[in-house]
N, CA, C and O atoms as a DFTB+ gen file, in Angstrom:
420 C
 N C O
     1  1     130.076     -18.206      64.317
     2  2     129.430     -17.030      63.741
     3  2     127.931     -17.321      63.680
     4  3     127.422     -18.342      63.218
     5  1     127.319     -16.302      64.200
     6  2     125.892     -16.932      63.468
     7  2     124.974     -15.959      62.860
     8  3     125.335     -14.888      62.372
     9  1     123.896     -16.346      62.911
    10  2     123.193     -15.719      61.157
    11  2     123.224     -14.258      61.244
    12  3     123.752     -13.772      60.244
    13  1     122.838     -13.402      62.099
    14  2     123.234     -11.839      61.997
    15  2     124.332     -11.620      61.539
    16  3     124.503     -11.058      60.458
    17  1     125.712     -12.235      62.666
    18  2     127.123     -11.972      62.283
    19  2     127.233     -12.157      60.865
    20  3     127.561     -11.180      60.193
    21  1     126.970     -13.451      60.205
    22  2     126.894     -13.440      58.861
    23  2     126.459     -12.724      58.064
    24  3     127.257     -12.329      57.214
    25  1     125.530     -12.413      58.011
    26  2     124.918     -11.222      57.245
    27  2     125.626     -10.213      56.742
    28  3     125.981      -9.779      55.646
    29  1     125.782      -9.828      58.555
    30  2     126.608      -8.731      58.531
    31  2     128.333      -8.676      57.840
    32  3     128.802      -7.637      57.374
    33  1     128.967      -9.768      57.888
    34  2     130.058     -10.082      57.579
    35  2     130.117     -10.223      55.931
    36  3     131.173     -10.115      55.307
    37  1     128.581     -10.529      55.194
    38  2     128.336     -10.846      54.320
    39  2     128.437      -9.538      53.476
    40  3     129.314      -9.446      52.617
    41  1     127.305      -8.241      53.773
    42  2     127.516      -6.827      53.427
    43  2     128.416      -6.087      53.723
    44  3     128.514      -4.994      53.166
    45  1     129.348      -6.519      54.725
    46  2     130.803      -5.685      54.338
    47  2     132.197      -6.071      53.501
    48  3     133.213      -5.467      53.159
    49  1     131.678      -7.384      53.372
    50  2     132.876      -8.055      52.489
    51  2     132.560      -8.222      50.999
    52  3     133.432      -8.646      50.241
    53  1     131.144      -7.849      50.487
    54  2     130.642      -8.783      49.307
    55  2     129.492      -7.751      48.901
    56  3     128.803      -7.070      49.660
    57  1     129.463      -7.814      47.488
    58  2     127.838      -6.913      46.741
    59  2     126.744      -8.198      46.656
    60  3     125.633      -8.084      46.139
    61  1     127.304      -9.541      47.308
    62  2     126.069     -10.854      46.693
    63  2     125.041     -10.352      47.187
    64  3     124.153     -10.287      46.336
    65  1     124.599      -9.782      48.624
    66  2     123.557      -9.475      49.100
    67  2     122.895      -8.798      48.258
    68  3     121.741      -9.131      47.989
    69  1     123.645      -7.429      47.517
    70  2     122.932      -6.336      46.836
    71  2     122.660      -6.616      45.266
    72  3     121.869      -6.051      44.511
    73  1     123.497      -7.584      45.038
    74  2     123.204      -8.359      43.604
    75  2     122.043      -9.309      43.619
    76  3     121.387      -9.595      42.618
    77  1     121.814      -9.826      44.953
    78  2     120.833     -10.411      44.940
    79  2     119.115     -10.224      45.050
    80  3     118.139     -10.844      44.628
    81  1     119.338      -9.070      45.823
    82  2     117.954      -7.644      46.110
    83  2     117.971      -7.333      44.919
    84  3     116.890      -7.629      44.409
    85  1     118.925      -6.707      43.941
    86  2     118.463      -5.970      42.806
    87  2     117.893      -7.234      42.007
    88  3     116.931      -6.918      41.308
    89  1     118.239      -8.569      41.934
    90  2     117.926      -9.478      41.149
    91  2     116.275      -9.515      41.467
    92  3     115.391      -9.173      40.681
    93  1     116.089     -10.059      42.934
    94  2     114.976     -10.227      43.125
    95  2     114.015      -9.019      43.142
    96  3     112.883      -9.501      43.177
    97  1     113.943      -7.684      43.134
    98  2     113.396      -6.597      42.992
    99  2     112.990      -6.378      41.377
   100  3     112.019      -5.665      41.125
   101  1     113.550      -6.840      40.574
   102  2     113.079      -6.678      39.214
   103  2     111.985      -8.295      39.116
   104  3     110.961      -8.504      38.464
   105  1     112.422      -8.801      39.649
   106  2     111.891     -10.578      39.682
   107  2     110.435     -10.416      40.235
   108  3     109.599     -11.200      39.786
   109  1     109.945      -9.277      41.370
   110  2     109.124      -8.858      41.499
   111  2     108.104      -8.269      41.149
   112  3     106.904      -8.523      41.251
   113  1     108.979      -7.033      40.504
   114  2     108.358      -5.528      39.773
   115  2     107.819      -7.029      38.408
   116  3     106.719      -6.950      37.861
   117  1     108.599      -7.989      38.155
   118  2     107.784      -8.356      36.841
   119  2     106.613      -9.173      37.087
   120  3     105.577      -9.120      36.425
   121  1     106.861     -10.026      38.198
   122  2     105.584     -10.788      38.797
   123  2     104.236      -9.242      39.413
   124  3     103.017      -9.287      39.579
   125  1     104.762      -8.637      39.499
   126  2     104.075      -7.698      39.607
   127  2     102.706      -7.296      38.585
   128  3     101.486      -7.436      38.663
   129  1     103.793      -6.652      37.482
   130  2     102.989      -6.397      36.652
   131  2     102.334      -7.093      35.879
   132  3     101.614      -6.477      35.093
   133  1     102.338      -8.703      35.811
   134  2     101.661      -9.617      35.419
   135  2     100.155      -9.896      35.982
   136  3      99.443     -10.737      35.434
   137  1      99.804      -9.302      36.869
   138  2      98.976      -9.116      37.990
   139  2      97.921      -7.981      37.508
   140  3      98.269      -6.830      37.246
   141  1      96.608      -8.449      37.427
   142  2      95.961      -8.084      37.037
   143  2      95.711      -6.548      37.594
   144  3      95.857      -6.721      38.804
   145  1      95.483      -5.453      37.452
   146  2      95.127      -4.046      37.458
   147  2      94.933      -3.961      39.203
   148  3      95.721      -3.926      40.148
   149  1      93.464      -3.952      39.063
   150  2      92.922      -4.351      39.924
   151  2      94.382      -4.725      41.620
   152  3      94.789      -4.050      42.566
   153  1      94.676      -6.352      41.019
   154  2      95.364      -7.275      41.631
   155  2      96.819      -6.892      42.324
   156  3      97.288      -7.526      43.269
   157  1      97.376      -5.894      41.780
   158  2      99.208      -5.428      41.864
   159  2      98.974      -5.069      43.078
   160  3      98.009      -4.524      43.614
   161  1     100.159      -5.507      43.519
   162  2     100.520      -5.259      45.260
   163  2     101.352      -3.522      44.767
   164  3     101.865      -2.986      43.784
   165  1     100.964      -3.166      46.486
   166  2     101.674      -1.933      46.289
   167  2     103.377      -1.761      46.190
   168  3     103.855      -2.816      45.771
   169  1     104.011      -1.134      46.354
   170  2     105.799      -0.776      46.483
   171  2     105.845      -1.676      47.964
   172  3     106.382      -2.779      48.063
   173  1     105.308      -1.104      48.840
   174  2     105.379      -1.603      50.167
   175  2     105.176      -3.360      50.445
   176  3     105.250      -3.813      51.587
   177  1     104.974      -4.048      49.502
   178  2     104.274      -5.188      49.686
   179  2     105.449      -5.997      48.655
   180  3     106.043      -7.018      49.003
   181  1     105.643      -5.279      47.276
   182  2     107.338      -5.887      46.789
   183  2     108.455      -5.450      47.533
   184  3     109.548      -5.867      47.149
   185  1     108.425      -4.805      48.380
   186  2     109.502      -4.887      48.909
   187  2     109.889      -5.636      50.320
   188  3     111.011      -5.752      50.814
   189  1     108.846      -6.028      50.735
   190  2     108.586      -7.336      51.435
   191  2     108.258      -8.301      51.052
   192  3     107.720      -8.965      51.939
   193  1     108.310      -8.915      49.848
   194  2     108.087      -9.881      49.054
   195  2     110.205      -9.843      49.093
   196  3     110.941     -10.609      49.715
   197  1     110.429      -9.173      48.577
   198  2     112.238      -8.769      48.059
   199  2     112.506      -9.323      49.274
   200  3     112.784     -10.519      49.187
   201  1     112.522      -8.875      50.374
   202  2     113.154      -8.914      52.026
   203  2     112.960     -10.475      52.043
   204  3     113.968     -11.175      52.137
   205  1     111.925     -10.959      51.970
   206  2     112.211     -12.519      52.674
   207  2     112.405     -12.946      51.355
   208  3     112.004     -14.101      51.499
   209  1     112.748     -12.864      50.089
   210  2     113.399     -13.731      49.739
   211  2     115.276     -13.348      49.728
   212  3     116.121     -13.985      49.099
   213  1     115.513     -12.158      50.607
   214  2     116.709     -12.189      50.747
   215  2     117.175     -12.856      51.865
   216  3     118.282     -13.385      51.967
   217  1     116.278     -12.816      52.726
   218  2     116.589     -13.555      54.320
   219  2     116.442     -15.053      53.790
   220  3     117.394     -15.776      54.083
   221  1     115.622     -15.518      53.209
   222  2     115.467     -16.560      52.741
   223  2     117.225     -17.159      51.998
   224  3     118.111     -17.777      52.588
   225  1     117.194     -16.704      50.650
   226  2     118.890     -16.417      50.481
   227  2     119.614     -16.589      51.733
   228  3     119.686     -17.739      52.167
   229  1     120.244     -15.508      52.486
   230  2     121.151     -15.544      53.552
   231  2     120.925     -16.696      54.635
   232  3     121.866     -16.998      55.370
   233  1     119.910     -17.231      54.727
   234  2     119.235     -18.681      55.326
   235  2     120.166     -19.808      54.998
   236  3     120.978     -20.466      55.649
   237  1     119.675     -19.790      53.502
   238  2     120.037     -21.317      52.776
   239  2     121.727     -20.834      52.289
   240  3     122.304     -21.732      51.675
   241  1     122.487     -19.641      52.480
   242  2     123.749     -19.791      52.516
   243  2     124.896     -19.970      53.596
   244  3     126.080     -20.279      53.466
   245  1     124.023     -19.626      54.861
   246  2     124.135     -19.527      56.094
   247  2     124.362     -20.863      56.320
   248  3     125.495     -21.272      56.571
   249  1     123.166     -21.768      56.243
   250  2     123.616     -23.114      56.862
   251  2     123.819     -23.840      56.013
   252  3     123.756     -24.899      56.637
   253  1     124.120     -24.229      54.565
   254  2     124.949     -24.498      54.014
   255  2     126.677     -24.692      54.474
   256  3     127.329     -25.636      54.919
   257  1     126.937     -23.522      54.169
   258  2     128.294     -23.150      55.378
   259  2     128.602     -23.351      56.463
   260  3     129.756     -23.378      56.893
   261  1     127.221     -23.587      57.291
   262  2     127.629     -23.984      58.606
   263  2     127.685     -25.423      58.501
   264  3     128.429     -25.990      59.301
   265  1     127.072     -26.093      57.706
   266  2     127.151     -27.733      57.542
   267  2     128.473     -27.940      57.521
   268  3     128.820     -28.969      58.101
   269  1     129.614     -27.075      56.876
   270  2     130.900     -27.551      56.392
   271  2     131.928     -27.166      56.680
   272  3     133.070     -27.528      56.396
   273  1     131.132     -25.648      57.847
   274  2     133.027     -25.454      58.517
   275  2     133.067     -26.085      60.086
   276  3     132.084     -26.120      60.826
   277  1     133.882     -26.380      60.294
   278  2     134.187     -26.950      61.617
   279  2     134.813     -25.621      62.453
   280  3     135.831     -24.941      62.321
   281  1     133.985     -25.612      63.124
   282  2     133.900     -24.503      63.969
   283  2     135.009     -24.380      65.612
   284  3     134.728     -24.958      66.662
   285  1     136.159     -23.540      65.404
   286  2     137.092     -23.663      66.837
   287  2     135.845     -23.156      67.411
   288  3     134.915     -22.501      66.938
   289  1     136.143     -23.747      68.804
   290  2     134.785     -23.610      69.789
   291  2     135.709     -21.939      70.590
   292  3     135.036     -20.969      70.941
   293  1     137.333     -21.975      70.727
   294  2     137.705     -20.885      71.230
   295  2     137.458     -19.404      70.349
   296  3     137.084     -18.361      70.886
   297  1     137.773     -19.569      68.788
   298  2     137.615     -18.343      67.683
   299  2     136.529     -18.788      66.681
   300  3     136.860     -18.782      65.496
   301  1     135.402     -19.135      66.968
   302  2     134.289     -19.346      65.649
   303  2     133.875     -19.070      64.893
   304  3     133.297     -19.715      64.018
   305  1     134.194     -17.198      65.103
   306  2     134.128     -16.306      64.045
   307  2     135.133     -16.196      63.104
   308  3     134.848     -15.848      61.958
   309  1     136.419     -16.477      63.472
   310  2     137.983     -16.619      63.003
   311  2     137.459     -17.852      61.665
   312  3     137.373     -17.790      60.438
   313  1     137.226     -18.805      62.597
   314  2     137.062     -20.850      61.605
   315  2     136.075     -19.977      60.755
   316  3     136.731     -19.518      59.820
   317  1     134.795     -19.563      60.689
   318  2     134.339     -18.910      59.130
   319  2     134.944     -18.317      58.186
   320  3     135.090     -18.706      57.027
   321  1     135.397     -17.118      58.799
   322  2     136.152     -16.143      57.899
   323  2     137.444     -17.130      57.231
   324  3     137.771     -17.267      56.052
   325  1     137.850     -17.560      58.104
   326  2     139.233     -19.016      57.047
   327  2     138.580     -19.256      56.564
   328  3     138.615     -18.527      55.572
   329  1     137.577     -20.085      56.478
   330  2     136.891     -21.568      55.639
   331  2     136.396     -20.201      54.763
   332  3     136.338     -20.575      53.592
   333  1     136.005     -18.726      54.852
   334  2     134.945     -18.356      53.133
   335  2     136.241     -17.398      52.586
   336  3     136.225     -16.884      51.468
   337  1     137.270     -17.252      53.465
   338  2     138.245     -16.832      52.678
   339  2     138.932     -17.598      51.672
   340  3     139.063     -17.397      50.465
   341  1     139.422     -18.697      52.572
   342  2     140.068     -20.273      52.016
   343  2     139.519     -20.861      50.942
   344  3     140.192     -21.457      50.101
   345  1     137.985     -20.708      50.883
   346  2     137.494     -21.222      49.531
   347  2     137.031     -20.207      48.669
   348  3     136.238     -20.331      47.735
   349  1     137.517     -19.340      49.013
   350  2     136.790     -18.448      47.837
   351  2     135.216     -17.810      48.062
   352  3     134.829     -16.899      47.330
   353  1     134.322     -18.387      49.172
   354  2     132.940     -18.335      49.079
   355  2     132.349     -17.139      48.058
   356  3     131.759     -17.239      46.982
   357  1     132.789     -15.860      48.918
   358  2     132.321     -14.934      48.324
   359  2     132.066     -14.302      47.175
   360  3     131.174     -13.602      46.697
   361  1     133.475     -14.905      46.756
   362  2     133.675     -14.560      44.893
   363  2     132.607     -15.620      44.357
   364  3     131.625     -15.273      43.701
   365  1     132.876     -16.888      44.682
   366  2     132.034     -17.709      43.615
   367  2     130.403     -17.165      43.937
   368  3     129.604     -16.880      43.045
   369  1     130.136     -17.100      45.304
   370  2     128.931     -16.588      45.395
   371  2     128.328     -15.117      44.071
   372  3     127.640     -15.223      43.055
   373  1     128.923     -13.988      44.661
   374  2     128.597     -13.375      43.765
   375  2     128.728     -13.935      42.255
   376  3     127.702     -13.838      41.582
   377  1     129.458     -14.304      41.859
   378  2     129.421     -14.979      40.103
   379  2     128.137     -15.791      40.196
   380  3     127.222     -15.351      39.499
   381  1     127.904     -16.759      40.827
   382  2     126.709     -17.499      40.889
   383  2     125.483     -16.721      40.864
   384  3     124.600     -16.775      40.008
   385  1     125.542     -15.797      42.180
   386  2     123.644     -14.550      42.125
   387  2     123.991     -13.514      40.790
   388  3     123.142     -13.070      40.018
   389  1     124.858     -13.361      40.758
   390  2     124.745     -12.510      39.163
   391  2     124.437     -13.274      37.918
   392  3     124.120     -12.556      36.969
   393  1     124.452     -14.380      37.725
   394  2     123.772     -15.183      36.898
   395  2     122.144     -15.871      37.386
   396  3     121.261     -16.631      36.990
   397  1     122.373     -15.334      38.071
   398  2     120.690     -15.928      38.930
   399  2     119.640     -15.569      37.834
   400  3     119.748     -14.433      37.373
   401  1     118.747     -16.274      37.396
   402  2     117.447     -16.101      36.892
   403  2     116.314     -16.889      37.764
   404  3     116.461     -18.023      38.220
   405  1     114.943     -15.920      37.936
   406  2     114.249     -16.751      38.781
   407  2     112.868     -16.883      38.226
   408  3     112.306     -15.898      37.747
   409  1     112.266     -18.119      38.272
   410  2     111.707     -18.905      37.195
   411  2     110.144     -18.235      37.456
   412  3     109.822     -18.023      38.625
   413  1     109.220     -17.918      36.399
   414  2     107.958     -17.167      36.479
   415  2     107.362     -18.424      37.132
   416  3     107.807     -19.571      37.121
   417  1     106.629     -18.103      37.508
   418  2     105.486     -19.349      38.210
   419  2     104.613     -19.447      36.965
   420  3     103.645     -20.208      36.948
């Protein structure tokens, strides 16, 4: 599988993606408004701030996972879906980004 497929496999099976945008979208809007008058980025600029830290996310869960499933070279997409069915990924994932807090600088 690789990182698109994932993604994609990720938003039809799971809200972690969208638990994780809404997390980081308020994580923003507050670094935001900490930002002097003047200084505040526009809508257009948090929400590309939001985007790579979701790609960022789907990155570091992506190869994580790929470190640890052993991949049939004939069904590779099959050996993922076992290994995040088999362990649960998805569930613990979401429980984990719904407790997510992300630290003010």
């Amino acid at each position: 599988m690789d990182r698109e497929e994932f993604e994609t496999y990720l938003n039809a099976n799971s809200r972690v993606v969208a638990i994780f945008r809404s997390h980081a979208l308020a994580y923003q809007h507050s670094k935001n408004r900490q930002r002097a008058t003047g200084k505040r980025w526009s809508e257009t600029a948090v929400a590309s701030a939001v985007d790579k830290m979701v790609s960022q996310f789907v990155d570091n869960v992506y190869d994580k996972l790929k470190a640890n499933i052993k991949e049939n070279k004939f069904q590779p997409y099959d050996s993922w879906v076992n290994f995040i069915e088999g362990n649960e990924v998805l569930d613990n994932l979401e429980e984990t980004v719904s407790e997510i807090e992300f630290d003010e600088e």
